[in-house]
Each structure stands twice: as C-alpha cells, then as structure tokens.
Tab-separated table of C-alpha atoms in Angstrom:
chain	number	residue	atom	x	y	z
A	233	MET	CA	0.000	0.000	0.000
A	234	HIS	CA	1.353	3.430	-0.947
A	235	ALA	CA	1.609	5.969	1.861
A	236	SER	CA	0.965	9.740	1.697
A	237	TYR	CA	2.965	12.023	3.969
A	238	GLN	CA	2.509	15.811	4.541
A	239	ASN	CA	4.301	18.259	6.832
A	240	ARG	CA	2.889	21.341	8.502
A	241	GLU	CA	3.688	23.569	5.497
A	242	GLY	CA	1.354	21.430	3.373
A	243	SER	CA	3.958	19.644	1.209
A	244	LEU	CA	2.850	16.124	0.142
A	245	LEU	CA	5.396	13.338	-0.315
A	246	ASN	CA	4.384	10.475	-2.693
A	247	GLY	CA	6.133	7.704	-4.565
A	248	THR	CA	8.398	4.776	-4.020
A	249	ASP	CA	10.749	6.774	-1.761
A	250	VAL	CA	8.047	6.893	0.938
A	251	GLU	CA	6.710	3.384	0.363
A	252	ALA	CA	9.284	1.810	2.639
A	253	GLU	CA	8.477	4.301	5.408
A	254	SER	CA	4.761	3.570	5.062
A	255	SER	CA	5.322	-0.199	5.244
A	256	LEU	CA	7.370	0.263	8.374
A	257	LEU	CA	4.637	2.367	9.926
A	258	GLN	CA	1.976	-0.224	9.070
A	259	GLU	CA	4.053	-3.025	10.601
A	260	ARG	CA	4.994	-1.183	13.785
A	261	THR	CA	2.037	1.143	14.364
A	262	PRO	CA	-1.225	-0.157	15.896
A	263	ASP	CA	-4.218	0.080	13.635
A	264	ALA	CA	-7.371	1.996	14.421
A	265	SER	CA	-8.958	-0.902	16.319
A	266	ASP	CA	-6.169	-0.753	18.877
A	267	TYR	CA	-7.221	2.761	19.794
A	268	MET	CA	-10.884	1.995	20.410
A	269	GLN	CA	-11.962	2.430	24.004
A	270	GLY	CA	-14.332	-0.029	25.753
A	271	SER	CA	-15.133	-3.758	25.144
A	272	GLY	CA	-17.559	-5.846	23.128
A	273	ASN	CA	-19.682	-4.903	20.143
A	274	ASN	CA	-21.503	-2.181	22.044
A	275	GLU	CA	-18.420	-0.220	23.051
A	276	GLU	CA	-18.313	3.579	22.711
A	277	ILE	CA	-15.453	4.881	20.643
A	278	SER	CA	-13.690	8.179	21.431
A	279	VAL	CA	-12.539	9.611	18.117
A	280	ALA	CA	-11.031	12.858	16.928
A	281	ALA	CA	-12.561	15.010	14.257
A	282	ILE	CA	-11.830	13.675	10.786
A	283	ASN	CA	-10.704	16.476	8.543
A	284	GLU	CA	-10.508	14.777	5.189
A	285	LEU	CA	-10.835	11.421	3.424
A	286	ASP	CA	-8.992	10.181	0.369
A	287	GLU	CA	-10.497	8.304	-2.528
A	288	ASP	CA	-9.982	4.920	-0.806
A	289	GLY	CA	-11.817	6.032	2.336
A	290	CYS	CA	-8.646	6.505	4.364
A	291	ALA	CA	-8.530	9.089	7.125
A	292	TYR	CA	-5.758	11.703	7.453
A	293	GLU	CA	-4.702	13.925	10.291
A	294	CYS	CA	-4.536	17.483	8.917
A	295	ASN	CA	-3.560	19.416	11.989
A	296	GLY	CA	-0.782	17.166	13.199
A	297	SER	CA	2.807	16.873	12.119
A	298	LEU	CA	2.165	13.457	10.528
A	299	ARG	CA	-0.573	12.093	8.292
A	300	ILE	CA	-1.255	8.363	8.656
A	301	ARG	CA	-3.184	6.545	5.986
A	302	SER	CA	-5.398	3.752	7.423
A	303	PRO	CA	-8.067	1.736	5.589
A	304	LEU	CA	-11.392	2.684	7.210
A	305	THR	CA	-14.964	2.401	6.099
A	306	LEU	CA	-17.354	5.301	6.048
A	307	SER	CA	-19.290	3.780	8.929
A	308	SER	CA	-16.256	3.138	11.089
A	309	THR	CA	-13.881	6.010	10.200
A	310	VAL	CA	-11.669	6.910	13.133
A	311	GLY	CA	-9.710	10.215	13.285
A	312	VAL	CA	-6.268	9.867	14.772
A	313	SER	CA	-4.779	12.793	16.629
A	314	PRO	CA	-1.173	13.108	17.746
A	315	LEU	CA	-2.221	12.399	21.338
A	316	SER	CA	-4.237	9.325	20.406
A	317	LEU	CA	-1.232	7.662	18.804
A	318	GLN	CA	-0.075	6.593	22.269
A	319	PRO	CA	-1.643	3.211	23.255
A	320	LYS	CA	-3.789	3.301	26.376
A	321	PRO	CA	-3.855	0.578	29.008
A	322	ASN	CA	-7.558	-0.079	28.738
A	323	MET	CA	-7.610	-0.448	24.924
A	324	ILE	CA	-8.785	-3.794	23.527
A	325	THR	CA	-5.996	-5.289	21.359
A	326	ASP	CA	-4.977	-8.710	20.166
A	327	GLY	CA	-1.747	-8.300	22.109
A	328	SER	CA	0.306	-5.843	24.087
A	329	ILE	CA	2.627	-3.546	22.183
A	330	SER	CA	5.889	-2.993	23.866
A	331	GLY	CA	7.537	0.383	24.462
A	332	ALA	CA	10.270	-0.528	21.967
A	333	HIS	CA	7.723	-0.634	19.146
A	334	SER	CA	6.460	2.804	20.149
A	335	THR	CA	10.009	4.161	20.119
A	336	VAL	CA	10.601	2.714	16.659
A	337	ALA	CA	7.372	4.315	15.429
A	338	GLU	CA	8.386	7.704	16.808
A	339	SER	CA	11.806	7.349	15.221
A	340	ALA	CA	10.194	6.478	11.899
A	341	LYS	CA	7.908	9.477	12.183
A	342	ARG	CA	10.861	11.743	12.905
A	343	GLU	CA	12.785	10.347	9.973
A	344	ALA	CA	9.776	10.788	7.717
A	345	PHE	CA	9.333	14.334	8.988
A	346	GLN	CA	13.020	15.122	8.369
A	347	ALA	CA	12.695	13.670	4.855
A	348	THR	CA	9.653	15.852	4.298
A	349	LEU	CA	11.565	18.905	5.504
A	350	LYS	CA	14.427	18.069	3.166
A	351	TYR	CA	12.016	17.621	0.276
A	352	SER	CA	10.283	20.892	1.132
A	353	LYS	CA	13.626	22.647	1.334
A	354	ALA	CA	14.678	21.111	-1.981
A	355	GLU	CA	11.362	22.194	-3.484
A	356	ARG	CA	11.851	25.728	-2.182
A	357	ASP	CA	15.431	25.740	-3.435
A	358	ALA	CA	14.235	24.552	-6.840
A	359	THR	CA	11.553	27.253	-6.921
A	360	LYS	CA	14.116	29.828	-5.872
A	361	ALA	CA	16.552	28.538	-8.501
A	362	ILE	CA	13.836	28.763	-11.155
A	363	SER	CA	13.030	32.313	-10.056
A	364	THR	CA	16.721	33.173	-10.050
A	365	ALA	CA	17.121	31.628	-13.495
A	366	LYS	CA	14.152	33.604	-14.794
A	367	ALA	CA	15.543	36.772	-13.228
A	368	SER	CA	18.966	36.012	-14.697
A	369	GLU	CA	17.382	35.381	-18.074
A	370	SER	CA	15.526	38.680	-17.822
A	371	LEU	CA	18.718	40.452	-16.764
A	372	TYR	CA	20.586	38.789	-19.619
A	373	ALA	CA	17.918	39.942	-22.067
A	374	GLU	CA	18.124	43.469	-20.677
A	375	ASP	CA	21.919	43.335	-20.786
A	376	LEU	CA	21.839	42.073	-24.364
A	377	LYS	CA	19.424	44.844	-25.282
A	378	CYS	CA	21.689	47.410	-23.621
A	379	LYS	CA	24.706	45.953	-25.428
A	380	ASN	CA	22.887	46.193	-28.760
A	381	GLU	CA	21.948	49.798	-28.043
A	382	ILE	CA	25.535	50.541	-27.001
A	383	GLU	CA	26.831	48.931	-30.205
A	384	LYS	CA	24.439	51.063	-32.237
A	385	VAL	CA	25.600	54.186	-30.405
A	386	ARG	CA	29.242	53.189	-30.886
A	387	ALA	CA	28.674	52.520	-34.583
A	388	LYS	CA	27.048	55.931	-34.939
A	389	GLU	CA	29.908	57.553	-33.021
A	390	ARG	CA	32.470	55.755	-35.209
A	391	GLU	CA	30.654	56.969	-38.307
A	392	GLU	CA	30.622	60.532	-36.987
A	393	LEU	CA	34.299	60.196	-36.037
A	394	GLU	CA	35.173	59.038	-39.554
A	395	LYS	CA	33.225	61.969	-40.952
A	396	VAL	CA	35.079	64.388	-38.672
A	397	LYS	CA	38.420	62.812	-39.680
A	398	HIS	CA	37.525	63.205	-43.359
A	399	GLU	CA	36.618	66.861	-42.821
A	400	ARG	CA	39.830	67.380	-40.840
A	401	ASP	CA	41.923	65.848	-43.640
A	402	GLN	CA	40.142	68.068	-46.173
A	403	VAL	CA	40.854	71.151	-44.048
A	404	MET	CA	44.491	70.086	-43.622
A	405	ARG	CA	44.905	69.709	-47.392
A	406	GLU	CA	43.378	73.131	-48.000
A	407	LEU	CA	45.563	74.591	-45.251
A	408	GLN	CA	48.646	73.058	-46.883
A	409	ILE	CA	47.657	74.626	-50.218
A	410	TYR	CA	47.178	78.004	-48.530
A	411	GLN	CA	50.534	77.695	-46.764
A	412	ASN	CA	52.249	76.929	-50.074
A	413	GLN	CA	50.593	79.955	-51.634
A	414	ILE	CA	51.630	82.091	-48.672
A	415	SER	CA	55.230	80.857	-49.008
A	416	LEU	CA	55.180	81.687	-52.725
A	417	LEU	CA	53.767	85.145	-52.036
A	418	GLU	CA	56.344	85.720	-49.304
A	419	SER	CA	59.146	84.778	-51.704
A	420	GLN	CA	57.688	87.140	-54.310
A	421	VAL	CA	57.458	89.907	-51.717
A	422	GLU	CA	61.080	89.263	-50.738
A	423	GLU	CA	62.124	89.459	-54.385
A	424	SER	CA	60.154	92.691	-54.714
A	425	HIS	CA	61.904	94.087	-51.655
A	426	GLN	CA	65.268	93.133	-53.113
A	427	SER	CA	64.307	94.776	-56.407
A	428	VAL	CA	63.244	97.904	-54.541
A	429	ARG	CA	66.512	97.949	-52.634
A	430	GLY	CA	68.405	97.527	-55.919
A	431	LEU	CA	66.441	100.363	-57.491
A	432	GLU	CA	67.076	102.514	-54.446
A	433	LEU	CA	70.805	101.842	-54.751
A	434	ARG	CA	70.697	102.673	-58.444
A	435	ILE	CA	68.771	105.870	-57.713
A	436	MET	CA	71.341	106.795	-55.088
A	437	ASN	CA	74.130	106.127	-57.575
A	438	VAL	CA	72.346	108.204	-60.190
A	439	LEU	CA	71.893	111.002	-57.685
A	440	GLU	CA	75.569	110.844	-56.791
A	441	LEU	CA	76.502	110.880	-60.481
A	442	SER	CA	74.129	113.786	-61.079
A	443	LEU	CA	75.803	115.659	-58.246
A	444	VAL	CA	79.218	114.884	-59.734
A	445	TYR	CA	78.046	115.994	-63.159
A	446	LYS	CA	76.581	119.142	-61.659
A	447	ARG	CA	79.882	119.965	-59.966
A	448	GLU	CA	81.760	119.325	-63.216
A	449	ARG	CA	79.270	121.438	-65.133
A	450	ASP	CA	79.649	124.244	-62.630
A	451	GLU	CA	83.432	124.003	-62.897
A	452	MET	CA	83.266	123.993	-66.697
A	453	GLN	CA	80.864	126.903	-66.617
A	454	ILE	CA	83.337	128.808	-64.489
A	455	LYS	CA	86.145	127.921	-66.887
A	456	TYR	CA	83.978	128.906	-69.835
A	457	ASP	CA	83.103	132.223	-68.272
A	458	THR	CA	86.769	132.816	-67.506
A	459	ALA	CA	87.715	131.976	-71.086
A	460	LEU	CA	85.105	134.387	-72.438
A	461	LYS	CA	86.401	137.126	-70.194
A	462	GLU	CA	89.928	136.467	-71.340
A	463	ALA	CA	88.785	136.491	-74.965
A	464	GLU	CA	87.030	139.806	-74.484
A	465	GLU	CA	90.110	141.200	-72.831
A	466	LEU	CA	92.234	140.045	-75.711
A	467	ARG	CA	89.830	141.545	-78.232
A	468	ARG	CA	90.011	144.878	-76.480
A	469	LYS	CA	93.773	144.699	-76.407
A	470	GLN	CA	93.848	143.838	-80.072
A	471	GLY	CA	91.408	146.587	-81.017
A	472	VAL	CA	94.023	148.428	-82.986
A	473	VAL	CA	95.046	145.323	-84.815
A	474	ALA	CA	91.450	144.471	-85.567
A	475	SER	CA	90.913	147.900	-87.158
A	476	CYS	CA	93.372	146.963	-89.800
A	477	ALA	CA	91.604	145.307	-92.696
A	478	CYS	CA	94.623	143.452	-93.934
A	479	MET	CA	95.161	141.617	-90.682
A	480	PRO	CA	93.010	138.487	-90.202
A	481	GLN	CA	91.133	137.970	-86.985
A	482	PHE	CA	93.238	136.082	-84.452
A	483	PHE	CA	90.364	134.231	-82.778
A	484	SER	CA	87.252	132.811	-84.390
A	485	GLU	CA	84.164	131.654	-82.554
A	486	PHE	CA	82.005	128.846	-83.936
A	487	SER	CA	78.764	127.336	-82.716
A	488	PHE	CA	78.415	123.671	-81.844
A	489	SER	CA	76.019	123.097	-84.741
A	490	GLU	CA	78.613	124.503	-87.180
A	491	ILE	CA	81.292	122.224	-85.768
A	492	LYS	CA	78.907	119.223	-85.826
A	493	GLU	CA	77.977	119.976	-89.445
A	494	ALA	CA	81.604	120.477	-90.464
A	495	THR	CA	82.640	117.099	-88.956
A	496	ARG	CA	79.501	115.310	-90.178
A	497	ASN	CA	78.393	114.644	-86.653
A	498	PHE	CA	81.929	113.612	-85.692
A	499	ASP	CA	82.174	110.987	-88.385
A	500	PRO	CA	84.957	108.502	-87.510
A	501	SER	CA	86.149	108.693	-91.138
A	502	LEU	CA	87.069	112.357	-90.555
A	503	LYS	CA	89.079	111.515	-87.450
A	504	ILE	CA	92.763	112.250	-88.031
A	505	GLY	CA	94.220	111.636	-84.584
A	506	GLN	CA	93.969	112.127	-80.844
A	507	GLY	CA	95.405	114.959	-78.837
A	508	GLY	CA	95.636	115.929	-75.200
A	509	TYR	CA	92.110	117.329	-75.206
A	510	GLY	CA	90.443	114.517	-77.135
A	511	ASN	CA	89.929	113.260	-80.698
A	512	ILE	CA	91.019	115.455	-83.677
A	513	PHE	CA	88.651	115.799	-86.648
A	514	LYS	CA	89.029	117.675	-89.906
A	515	GLY	CA	86.314	119.706	-91.565
A	516	PHE	CA	85.335	122.926	-93.376
A	517	LEU	CA	84.239	125.896	-91.283
A	518	ARG	CA	83.102	128.966	-93.158
A	519	CYS	CA	84.699	127.752	-96.352
A	520	THR	CA	88.006	127.206	-94.555
A	521	GLN	CA	89.477	123.810	-93.716
A	522	HIS	CA	90.350	123.365	-90.075
A	523	ASN	CA	91.586	120.545	-87.913
A	524	GLY	CA	89.617	120.531	-84.674
A	525	GLN	CA	90.204	118.682	-81.424
A	526	HIS	CA	87.079	117.379	-79.708
A	527	SER	CA	87.439	117.637	-75.936
A	528	ALA	CA	85.761	115.269	-73.477
A	529	SER	CA	83.900	118.083	-71.715
A	530	ASP	CA	80.123	118.304	-72.041
A	531	HIS	CA	80.140	122.079	-71.606
A	532	GLY	CA	82.212	123.129	-74.566
A	533	LEU	CA	84.316	121.968	-77.520
A	534	VAL	CA	87.771	123.386	-78.082
A	535	PHE	CA	89.229	123.010	-81.564
A	536	HIS	CA	92.769	123.522	-82.649
A	537	SER	CA	93.120	124.707	-86.250
A	538	SER	CA	95.930	123.919	-88.597
A	539	GLY	CA	96.891	127.550	-88.673
A	540	LYS	CA	97.654	127.577	-84.965
A	541	LYS	CA	94.358	129.308	-84.305
A	542	TRP	CA	92.089	128.394	-81.419
A	543	ALA	CA	88.360	128.167	-81.752
A	544	VAL	CA	85.904	127.793	-78.922
A	545	ALA	CA	82.547	126.213	-79.681
A	546	HIS	CA	79.562	126.768	-77.370
A	547	THR	CA	77.329	123.894	-76.392
C-alpha cells in the first residue's frame, strides 16, 4: 500500500521513496482498532474530528505533524490525533505492544518528517533557482538589449568620427595649399623688396653721379666764363690790330652746330688723330678747312686749327 505524507507547510510526499516508510509504519504502528476504548460490540469509541478522506476512504490527520493513511470504512472512520497515537492501558488489542515498538514508530515518524523537511527545502530551493534563473534570463535579455543599443551608439559615433576625420583631412589639405601659396607670395614679396633695394641703390648712384656731373658742369661753366672774359680782354687789347683790314682775326668763334655739321656729326672717317684734349677731326668751317680737337667736356668743344688758331665752340 502506498503511503501519503505531509508536513505542517502542506507539502505532500508520494512515490516509491516513501513506500518503505509507510510499510514500516503499518508493521509497527497499531491500527485503528487498537485505539478503540471499551469492550464488546456495544463499546463507545472516542474519536477525533476527521478532517478529510482520500479516494480509498482513508482518514488523514490534517492538523498534526504526521498524516497516517489507514483503511477505514465510512461507517467506522476513526480520526487519529497526535495524542491518540499513544496506546492506552484499557484499549482492547490482540496483544500488548511494547515500548520498543512505540520508540521505533516515533523514530520512523521523525525520519519521515526530516525527509519531508528536506524535500520541502529542496522544493523551495528549486523554486528559488527557477526564479533566479528567470531573473537572470531577464537580466541577460536586458543586458543584451543594452549591449545592442551601445553597439548602435558606438557605430554611430564611429561613423561621426570618420566623418570628422575626413573633414579634418580636407581642411588640412586646403591649409597646406594656402601655406604653399603664402610661401610663394612671401618669396615674391622678398624678391620685390630686393628689387626695390636695388632700385634705391641705383637711384642713389644716379643722384651721386648727377651731383658729380653738376659739380663738373659748374666748374666747366666757371672755366667757360673765364675763357670768355679772357677772350674779351684780348679783343680789347687787339682793337688796334682788328681795325686793320689786312690783318686776319686772331680768334674765331664757332657754334656747336657749325662744328657738328663740319665734322659730319663727328664721323669717324674724318678723325685724323687724338690729342691731349680729345679726338682730332678735320672739316670745313666757313669755307676754310680746319683741324679741330674734340674735348671730353660736355660744356664746350675746343678746336685747334691747322693755322695755330684756337676756336671755342659753345654747347
């Protein structure tokens, strides 16, 4: 016969693991007739309240720490309480049950109760493990969802970073082009500055030369004025000689255009030599052939004639 066993928390233990315990209880525990009080067929029976019956008509103790399954009929169902499990001296039995059997029954009940506690604890642990597993699964799903969202955010950030890098490279290339242009412009500006400095030096040289030429011109002008004064003085001194028609004029004065025309603009073919004052050209002045010496001065030309006559040409 299979036995059913329930602890105070309401956990029910069934199966082959409890079958041995139930057999032991049936062998060592007095049946319901042992707990009837009185004698004969007309005896009164003191019974406890029966809380429930199973499908075979077996009574269970619901409020106690142990439920004992005993075959009883509906007309003779006896409720067994924890206090009624102890045999009484005046009970009618087929034989006396020793105290050793009672001790064995109590030990079996304790062992069955401990097994029930272990099963209940295992059941609670299993329920807790299932709840923990479900919670872990939920946490894993949430974690996976968070990881997916983080990956999406990271992918978007990487894309934006690549875009920023591309823009930075574009700006760097443009900056390099601008720097090259700036370097070229700076070199051109430096060349312009050097050209300006060269022009300034040339202008300074020209100014110095112009000053030198001005001094030379002033000196030649002074010499020219002195020569004119001397010529006038000589003409006054030779006034008597000049009054004589037979005497030729000692000095002749020619213009620069006359001298230039006579020498054909100082044609090298008319050059006959070089004197202390410059090159000597030959030419006709006022229908008279003269040999003139071209001086290097820019302020006047002095010509020496073949007849030992001096001629001064104005510029």
